[in-house]
Structure formats: C-alpha cells, structure tokens
C-alpha cells in the first residue's frame, strides 16, 4: 500500500503525473485475484478446467486434457512457453488445482481436495518439495504470466460496460 505520495518514489511520481493530468487510476491486485471473473477464474479457464470447487485463491476442477504432460503443454502454448513442470508427464489426471501469482502456499489444500496437479505462478522450493511429497505434480507458470490471463477478459468487460454507459438511451425525468 502507498502510505505517502511524494516525488521521491517512482510510484509517487506516477501518481502525481496521473493527478496532474486529471486521470483516475484503479489498482486491483489481491481483490481481483478472488473476484468472480477475476484472475483465478481466468487462469482456470486458460487451463481448460471445469471448475467444481472455488474458494478464494484456489480453483479445483476437471481438466480438458488426460495427462499432466498435456496440461503442461497447453499451459506452455497459451500462458508461458517457459512454464516449468515437475512430475511424470504420462500421469493420468482427472483433478487439477490452480492458484495465480505466488499461490504456492495453497498446495496442501489442493492435495486435500484431490488434485493430482497443482498449478501456480510461483512457490518456494520447500513448498514444491512438500507438494511432491503429497503426490502432487507441480506446474509453475511464472508469477506475472499466471496473472496476465485476466487482462484481455477484463479489458473486454470494461469496454462493454463503458459502451453500455456511453451509448445507453438518455432517460428523461418525464413520464410516458
């Protein structure tokens, strides 16, 4: 959080420039992760999951692919070609859990919910080792890459809302 706006920090300088130009800015991060249609929902959609369980930072569901390797290949093709997979590529899967950003801390909950693969942006080394000890394969997408999946859907939603507001028929106070 920004406690003070001053030209002594890069964030402060950006805020001052926005204010000087009369531009409002909305900065959603953690709240957008959890929101309906937010980052975690968009990540699950990008992974082809049919979400069956949704709780704050975790989405759990059935994948649209049959093996862990196919899921890794899908993620590399659609989210980040540099995604790192830990596990057996030929492992048959029917349940995947995902959590965007630095969601590594949710691996144990993913295992409790029956996931065979846990997908997140990043996690600590010891968390990954513990996840593998619980029988999870792990797919690391990169922090920013796992969150960027929300940008186009969010842009489209905002554009549609703006169009609806701008082009809505003007209502007069008169009654018919």
Coordinates of N, CA and C in Angstrom, one line a residue:
X1 N 0.8 -1.2 0.0 CA 0.0 0.0 0.0 C 0.9 1.3 0.0
X2 N 0.4 2.3 -0.6 CA 1.1 3.6 -0.7 C 0.6 4.4 0.5
X3 N 1.6 4.7 1.4 CA 1.3 5.5 2.6 C 1.4 7.0 2.4
X4 N 2.3 7.4 1.5 CA 2.5 8.8 1.2 C 2.7 8.9 -0.3
X5 N 2.2 10.0 -0.9 CA 2.5 10.3 -2.3 C 3.5 11.4 -2.3
X6 N 4.7 11.1 -2.8 CA 5.8 12.0 -2.9 C 6.6 11.8 -4.2
X7 N 7.3 12.8 -4.6 CA 8.1 12.6 -5.9 C 9.4 12.0 -5.6
X8 N 9.6 11.5 -4.4 CA 10.8 10.8 -4.0 C 10.8 9.3 -4.4
X9 N 9.6 8.8 -4.8 CA 9.5 7.4 -5.2 C 8.9 7.3 -6.6
X10 N 9.2 6.2 -7.3 CA 8.7 6.1 -8.6 C 7.1 6.0 -8.6
X11 N 6.6 5.3 -7.6 CA 5.1 5.2 -7.5 C 4.5 6.5 -7.3
X12 N 5.1 7.3 -6.4 CA 4.6 8.6 -6.1 C 4.7 9.5 -7.3
X13 N 5.7 9.4 -8.1 CA 5.8 10.2 -9.3 C 4.7 9.9 -10.3
X14 N 4.4 8.6 -10.4 CA 3.4 8.2 -11.3 C 2.0 8.7 -10.9
X15 N 1.8 8.6 -9.6 CA 0.5 9.1 -9.0 C 0.4 10.6 -9.2
X16 N 1.5 11.3 -9.0 CA 1.4 12.8 -9.2 C 1.2 13.1 -10.7
X17 N 1.8 12.4 -11.6 CA 1.5 12.6 -13.0 C 0.1 12.3 -13.4
X18 N -0.5 11.2 -12.9 CA -1.9 10.9 -13.1 C -2.8 12.0 -12.6
X19 N -2.6 12.5 -11.4 CA -3.4 13.5 -10.8 C -3.3 14.8 -11.6
X20 N -2.1 15.2 -11.9 CA -1.9 16.4 -12.7 C -2.6 16.4 -14.0
X21 N -2.7 15.2 -14.6 CA -3.4 15.0 -15.9 C -4.9 14.8 -15.7
X22 N -5.4 14.8 -14.5 CA -6.8 14.5 -14.2 C -7.3 13.1 -14.5
X23 N -6.3 12.2 -14.4 CA -6.6 10.8 -14.7 C -6.8 10.0 -13.4
X24 N -7.9 9.3 -13.3 CA -8.2 8.4 -12.2 C -7.6 7.0 -12.5
X25 N -7.1 6.4 -11.5 CA -6.5 5.0 -11.7 C -7.1 4.1 -10.6
X26 N -7.4 2.9 -11.0 CA -7.8 1.9 -10.1 C -6.7 0.8 -10.1
X27 N -6.3 0.4 -8.9 CA -5.2 -0.6 -8.8 C -5.8 -1.8 -8.1
X28 N -6.2 -2.8 -8.8 CA -6.7 -4.0 -8.2 C -5.7 -5.1 -8.2
X29 N -5.4 -5.8 -7.1 CA -4.5 -6.9 -7.2 C -5.1 -8.1 -6.4
X30 N -5.0 -8.2 -5.2 CA -5.5 -9.3 -4.4 C -7.0 -9.4 -4.6
X31 N -7.7 -8.3 -4.5 CA -9.1 -8.4 -4.7 C -9.5 -8.9 -6.0
X32 N -8.8 -8.6 -7.1 CA -9.1 -9.1 -8.4 C -8.7 -10.6 -8.5
X33 N -7.8 -11.0 -7.7 CA -7.5 -12.5 -7.8 C -8.7 -13.3 -7.4
X34 N -9.4 -12.9 -6.4 CA -10.6 -13.6 -5.9 C -11.9 -13.3 -6.5
X35 N -12.1 -12.2 -7.1 CA -13.3 -11.7 -7.6 C -13.9 -12.7 -8.7
X36 N -15.2 -12.8 -8.7 CA -15.8 -13.6 -9.8 C -15.4 -13.0 -11.2
X37 N -14.9 -13.9 -12.0 CA -14.4 -13.4 -13.3 C -13.0 -12.8 -13.2
X38 N -12.4 -12.9 -12.0 CA -11.1 -12.3 -11.8 C -9.9 -13.3 -12.2
X39 N -8.8 -13.0 -11.7 CA -7.5 -13.7 -12.1 C -7.6 -15.2 -12.0
X40 N -8.1 -15.7 -10.8 CA -8.1 -17.1 -10.6 C -9.1 -17.8 -11.5
X41 N -10.3 -17.2 -11.7 CA -11.2 -17.7 -12.7 C -10.7 -17.7 -14.1
X42 N -10.0 -16.7 -14.5 CA -9.4 -16.6 -15.8 C -8.3 -17.6 -16.0
X43 N -7.5 -17.8 -14.9 CA -6.4 -18.8 -15.0 C -7.0 -20.2 -15.2
X44 N -8.0 -20.5 -14.4 CA -8.7 -21.8 -14.6 C -9.2 -22.0 -16.0
X45 N -9.8 -21.0 -16.5 CA -10.4 -21.0 -17.9 C -9.2 -21.2 -18.9
X46 N -8.1 -20.5 -18.7 CA -7.0 -20.6 -19.7 C -6.4 -22.1 -19.6
X47 N -6.5 -22.7 -18.5 CA -6.0 -24.1 -18.3 C -7.0 -25.1 -18.8
X48 N -8.2 -24.7 -19.2 CA -9.3 -25.6 -19.6 C -9.9 -26.3 -18.5
X49 N -9.9 -25.8 -17.3 CA -10.5 -26.5 -16.1 C -12.0 -26.3 -16.1
X50 N -12.8 -27.3 -15.8 CA -14.2 -27.2 -15.5 C -14.2 -27.1 -14.0
X51 N -14.3 -25.9 -13.5 CA -14.2 -25.6 -12.0 C -15.4 -26.3 -11.3
X52 N -15.0 -27.1 -10.3 CA -16.0 -27.7 -9.5 C -16.0 -27.2 -8.0
X53 N -14.8 -26.7 -7.6 CA -14.7 -26.1 -6.3 C -13.9 -24.8 -6.4
X54 N -14.5 -23.7 -5.8 CA -13.9 -22.4 -5.8 C -13.9 -21.8 -4.4
X55 N -12.7 -21.5 -3.9 CA -12.6 -20.9 -2.6 C -11.4 -19.9 -2.6
X56 N -11.8 -18.6 -2.6 CA -10.9 -17.5 -2.6 C -9.8 -17.7 -3.6
X57 N -8.6 -18.2 -3.1 CA -7.5 -18.2 -4.0 C -7.3 -19.5 -4.7
X58 N -8.2 -20.5 -4.6 CA -8.0 -21.8 -5.2 C -9.1 -22.2 -6.1
X59 N -8.8 -22.7 -7.2 CA -9.8 -23.3 -8.1 C -9.5 -24.7 -8.4
X60 N -10.5 -25.6 -8.2 CA -10.2 -27.0 -8.4 C -11.2 -27.6 -9.4
X61 N -10.8 -28.4 -10.4 CA -11.7 -28.9 -11.3 C -11.1 -29.9 -12.2
X62 N -11.9 -30.4 -13.1 CA -11.5 -31.4 -14.1 C -10.9 -30.8 -15.3
X63 N -9.7 -31.3 -15.7 CA -9.0 -30.7 -16.8 C -9.6 -31.1 -18.1
X64 N -9.4 -30.4 -19.2 CA -9.8 -30.8 -20.5 C -8.8 -31.7 -21.2
X65 N -7.8 -32.1 -20.5 CA -6.8 -33.0 -21.1 C -6.7 -34.2 -20.2
X66 N -6.0 -35.3 -20.7 CA -5.9 -36.5 -20.0 C -4.7 -36.7 -19.1
X67 N -3.6 -36.1 -19.5 CA -2.3 -36.3 -18.8 C -1.7 -35.0 -18.3
X68 N -0.8 -35.2 -17.3 CA -0.2 -34.0 -16.7 C 0.7 -33.3 -17.8
X69 N 1.3 -34.1 -18.7 CA 2.2 -33.6 -19.7 C 1.3 -32.8 -20.7
X70 N 0.1 -33.2 -21.0 CA -0.7 -32.5 -21.9 C -1.1 -31.1 -21.3
X71 N -1.3 -31.1 -20.0 CA -1.7 -29.9 -19.3 C -0.5 -28.9 -19.3
X72 N 0.7 -29.5 -19.1 CA 1.9 -28.6 -19.2 C 2.1 -28.1 -20.6
X73 N 1.9 -28.9 -21.6 CA 2.0 -28.4 -23.0 C 0.9 -27.3 -23.3
X74 N -0.3 -27.5 -22.8 CA -1.3 -26.5 -23.0 C -0.9 -25.2 -22.4
X75 N -0.4 -25.2 -21.1 CA 0.0 -24.0 -20.4 C 1.1 -23.3 -21.1
X76 N 2.1 -24.1 -21.7 CA 3.2 -23.5 -22.4 C 2.7 -22.9 -23.7
X77 N 1.7 -23.4 -24.3 CA 1.2 -22.9 -25.6 C 0.3 -21.6 -25.4
X78 N -0.4 -21.6 -24.2 CA -1.3 -20.5 -24.1 C -0.9 -19.5 -23.0
X79 N -0.1 -19.8 -22.1 CA 0.2 -18.9 -21.0 C 1.7 -18.5 -21.0
X80 N 2.6 -19.5 -20.9 CA 4.0 -19.1 -20.9 C 4.8 -20.3 -21.4
X81 N 5.5 -20.1 -22.5 CA 6.4 -21.2 -23.1 C 7.5 -21.6 -22.1
X82 N 7.8 -20.8 -21.1 CA 8.9 -21.1 -20.2 C 8.3 -21.8 -18.9
X83 N 7.1 -22.2 -18.9 CA 6.5 -22.8 -17.7 C 7.3 -24.1 -17.3
X84 N 7.5 -24.3 -16.0 CA 8.3 -25.4 -15.6 C 7.4 -26.5 -14.9
X85 N 7.5 -27.7 -15.4 CA 6.7 -28.8 -14.9 C 7.6 -29.8 -14.0
X86 N 7.1 -30.2 -12.9 CA 7.7 -31.2 -12.0 C 6.8 -32.3 -11.9
X87 N 7.1 -33.5 -12.4 CA 6.3 -34.6 -12.2 C 6.4 -35.6 -13.4
X88 N 5.5 -36.5 -13.5 CA 5.5 -37.5 -14.6 C 4.6 -37.0 -15.7
X89 N 5.1 -36.8 -16.9 CA 4.3 -36.3 -18.0 C 3.2 -37.3 -18.3
X90 N 3.4 -38.6 -18.2 CA 2.4 -39.5 -18.6 C 1.3 -39.8 -17.6
X91 N 1.4 -39.1 -16.4 CA 0.5 -39.4 -15.4 C -1.0 -39.0 -15.8
X92 N -1.9 -39.9 -15.7 CA -3.3 -39.6 -15.9 C -3.8 -38.7 -14.9
X93 N -4.6 -37.7 -15.3 CA -5.2 -36.8 -14.3 C -6.6 -36.6 -14.5
X94 N -7.4 -36.4 -13.4 CA -8.8 -36.0 -13.5 C -9.1 -34.9 -12.6
X95 N -8.2 -34.3 -11.9 CA -8.4 -33.2 -11.0 C -7.2 -32.3 -10.9
X96 N -7.4 -31.0 -11.1 CA -6.3 -30.1 -11.1 C -6.7 -28.9 -10.2
X97 N -5.7 -28.4 -9.5 CA -6.0 -27.2 -8.7 C -5.1 -26.1 -9.2
X98 N -5.6 -24.8 -9.2 CA -4.8 -23.7 -9.6 C -5.0 -22.5 -8.7
X99 N -3.9 -21.7 -8.6 CA -3.9 -20.5 -7.8 C -2.9 -19.6 -8.4
X100 N -3.3 -18.4 -8.8 CA -2.5 -17.5 -9.5 C -1.4 -16.9 -8.6
X101 N -0.4 -16.2 -9.3 CA 0.6 -15.4 -8.6 C 1.5 -16.3 -7.7
X102 N 1.7 -15.8 -6.5 CA 2.5 -16.6 -5.5 C 1.6 -17.4 -4.7
X103 N 0.9 -18.3 -5.4 CA -0.1 -19.2 -4.7 C 0.5 -20.5 -4.1
X104 N 1.8 -20.6 -4.1 CA 2.4 -21.9 -3.6 C 1.9 -22.4 -2.3
X105 N 1.5 -21.4 -1.4 CA 1.1 -21.8 0.0 C -0.2 -22.7 0.0
X106 N -0.9 -22.7 -1.2 CA -2.2 -23.5 -1.2 C -2.0 -24.9 -1.7
X107 N -0.8 -25.4 -1.8 CA -0.6 -26.8 -2.3 C -1.2 -27.8 -1.4
X108 N -1.2 -27.7 -0.1 CA -1.7 -28.7 0.8 C -3.2 -28.8 0.7
X109 N -3.9 -27.6 0.5 CA -5.3 -27.6 0.3 C -5.7 -28.2 -1.0
X110 N -4.8 -28.0 -2.0 CA -5.1 -28.6 -3.3 C -5.0 -30.1 -3.2
X111 N -4.0 -30.6 -2.5 CA -3.9 -32.1 -2.3 C -5.1 -32.6 -1.5
X112 N -5.6 -31.9 -0.5 CA -6.7 -32.3 0.3 C -8.0 -32.4 -0.6
X113 N -8.1 -31.6 -1.6 CA -9.2 -31.5 -2.5 C -9.1 -32.5 -3.6
X114 N -8.1 -33.3 -3.6 CA -8.0 -34.4 -4.6 C -7.2 -34.1 -5.9
X115 N -6.6 -33.0 -5.9 CA -5.8 -32.6 -7.2 C -4.6 -33.5 -7.3
X116 N -4.3 -33.8 -8.6 CA -3.1 -34.6 -8.9 C -2.0 -33.6 -9.4
X117 N -2.5 -32.4 -9.9 CA -1.5 -31.4 -10.4 C -1.9 -30.1 -9.7
X118 N -0.9 -29.4 -9.2 CA -1.1 -28.0 -8.7 C -0.4 -27.0 -9.6
X119 N -1.2 -26.0 -10.1 CA -0.7 -25.0 -11.0 C -0.7 -23.7 -10.3
X120 N 0.5 -23.0 -10.3 CA 0.5 -21.7 -9.7 C 1.6 -20.9 -10.5
X121 N 1.7 -19.6 -10.1 CA 2.7 -18.8 -10.7 C 4.1 -19.1 -10.1
X122 N 4.2 -19.1 -8.8 CA 5.5 -19.4 -8.2 C 5.3 -20.0 -6.8
X123 N 6.2 -20.7 -6.3 CA 6.2 -21.2 -5.0 C 7.6 -21.4 -4.5
X124 N 7.7 -21.5 -3.2 CA 9.0 -21.7 -2.6 C 9.5 -23.1 -2.8
X125 N 10.8 -23.3 -2.9 CA 11.4 -24.6 -3.1 C 10.9 -25.6 -2.1
X126 N 10.9 -25.3 -0.8 CA 10.4 -26.3 0.1 C 8.9 -26.6 0.0
X127 N 8.1 -25.6 -0.5 CA 6.7 -25.9 -0.8 C 6.6 -26.9 -1.9
X128 N 7.4 -26.7 -2.9 CA 7.3 -27.6 -4.1 C 7.7 -29.1 -3.7
X129 N 8.8 -29.2 -2.9 CA 9.2 -30.5 -2.4 C 8.1 -31.1 -1.5
X130 N 7.5 -30.3 -0.7 CA 6.4 -30.9 0.2 C 5.2 -31.3 -0.7
X131 N 4.9 -30.5 -1.7 CA 3.8 -30.8 -2.6 C 4.0 -32.1 -3.3
X132 N 5.3 -32.3 -3.8 CA 5.6 -33.6 -4.5 C 5.5 -34.7 -3.5
X133 N 5.8 -34.5 -2.2 CA 5.7 -35.5 -1.1 C 4.3 -35.9 -0.9
X134 N 3.3 -35.0 -1.2 CA 1.9 -35.3 -1.0 C 1.3 -35.9 -2.3
X135 N 2.2 -36.1 -3.3 CA 1.7 -36.8 -4.5 C 1.3 -35.8 -5.6
X136 N 1.6 -34.5 -5.4 CA 1.2 -33.6 -6.5 C 2.3 -33.4 -7.5
X137 N 1.9 -33.3 -8.7 CA 2.8 -32.8 -9.8 C 2.6 -31.3 -9.7
X138 N 3.6 -30.5 -10.0 CA 3.6 -29.1 -9.9 C 3.9 -28.4 -11.2
X139 N 3.1 -27.4 -11.6 CA 3.4 -26.7 -12.8 C 3.5 -25.2 -12.4
X140 N 4.7 -24.6 -12.6 CA 5.0 -23.2 -12.3 C 5.0 -22.4 -13.6
X141 N 4.0 -21.4 -13.6 CA 3.8 -20.6 -14.8 C 4.6 -19.3 -14.9
X142 N 5.1 -18.9 -13.7 CA 5.7 -17.6 -13.6 C 4.6 -16.7 -13.0
X143 N 5.0 -15.8 -12.0 CA 4.1 -15.0 -11.3 C 3.2 -14.1 -12.2
X144 N 3.9 -13.3 -12.9 CA 3.2 -12.4 -13.8 C 2.4 -13.0 -14.9
X145 N 3.0 -14.1 -15.4 CA 2.3 -14.8 -16.5 C 1.0 -15.5 -16.0
X146 N 1.0 -15.9 -14.8 CA -0.2 -16.6 -14.3 C -1.3 -15.5 -14.0
X147 N -0.9 -14.3 -13.9 CA -1.9 -13.2 -13.6 C -2.3 -12.5 -14.9
X148 N -1.5 -12.5 -15.9 CA -1.8 -11.7 -17.1 C -3.0 -12.3 -17.9
X149 N -3.4 -13.5 -17.6 CA -4.5 -14.1 -18.2 C -5.8 -13.3 -18.0
X150 N -5.9 -12.5 -17.0 CA -7.1 -11.7 -16.8 C -7.1 -10.4 -17.6
X151 N -6.1 -10.0 -18.2 CA -6.0 -8.7 -18.9 C -7.0 -8.6 -20.0
X152 N -7.0 -9.5 -21.0 CA -7.9 -9.4 -22.1 C -9.4 -9.5 -21.7
X153 N -9.8 -10.5 -20.8 CA -11.1 -10.6 -20.4 C -11.6 -9.3 -19.6
X154 N -10.7 -8.8 -18.8 CA -11.0 -7.6 -18.1 C -11.2 -6.4 -19.0
X155 N -10.3 -6.3 -20.0 CA -10.4 -5.2 -21.0 C -11.8 -5.3 -21.7
X156 N -12.1 -6.5 -22.1 CA -13.4 -6.7 -22.8 C -14.6 -6.3 -21.9
X157 N -14.6 -6.7 -20.7 CA -15.7 -6.4 -19.8 C -15.8 -4.9 -19.5
X158 N -14.7 -4.3 -19.3 CA -14.7 -2.8 -19.1 C -15.2 -2.1 -20.3
X159 N -14.7 -2.5 -21.5 CA -15.1 -1.9 -22.7 C -16.6 -2.0 -23.0
X160 N -17.1 -3.2 -22.7 CA -18.6 -3.4 -22.8 C -19.4 -2.6 -21.9
X161 N -18.9 -2.4 -20.7 CA -19.6 -1.6 -19.7 C -19.5 -0.2 -20.0
X162 N -18.4 0.3 -20.5 CA -18.3 1.7 -21.0 C -19.2 2.0 -22.2
X163 N -19.2 1.0 -23.1 CA -20.1 1.2 -24.3 C -21.6 1.3 -23.8
X164 N -21.9 0.4 -22.9 CA -23.3 0.4 -22.4 C -23.6 1.7 -21.7
X165 N -22.7 2.3 -21.0 CA -22.9 3.6 -20.3 C -23.0 4.7 -21.3
X166 N -22.0 4.7 -22.2 CA -21.9 5.9 -23.1 C -23.1 5.9 -24.1
X167 N -23.4 4.7 -24.6 CA -24.5 4.6 -25.6 C -25.8 4.3 -25.1
X168 N -26.0 4.3 -23.8 CA -27.3 4.0 -23.3 C -28.3 5.1 -23.6
X169 N -29.6 4.8 -23.9 CA -30.5 5.9 -24.3 C -30.6 6.8 -23.1
X170 N -30.7 8.1 -23.4 CA -30.8 9.1 -22.3 C -32.2 9.0 -21.8
X171 N -32.3 9.0 -20.4 CA -33.6 8.9 -19.8 C -34.0 10.3 -19.3
X172 N -35.2 10.7 -19.6 CA -35.6 12.0 -19.2 C -36.4 11.8 -17.9
X173 N -36.6 12.8 -17.2 CA -37.4 12.8 -16.0 C -38.9 12.7 -16.3
X174 N -39.3 12.9 -17.5 CA -40.8 12.9 -17.8 C -41.3 11.5 -17.9
X175 N -42.5 11.3 -17.5 CA -43.2 10.0 -17.6 C -44.0 9.9 -18.8
X176 N -44.0 8.7 -19.4 CA -44.8 8.5 -20.6 C -46.3 8.5 -20.3

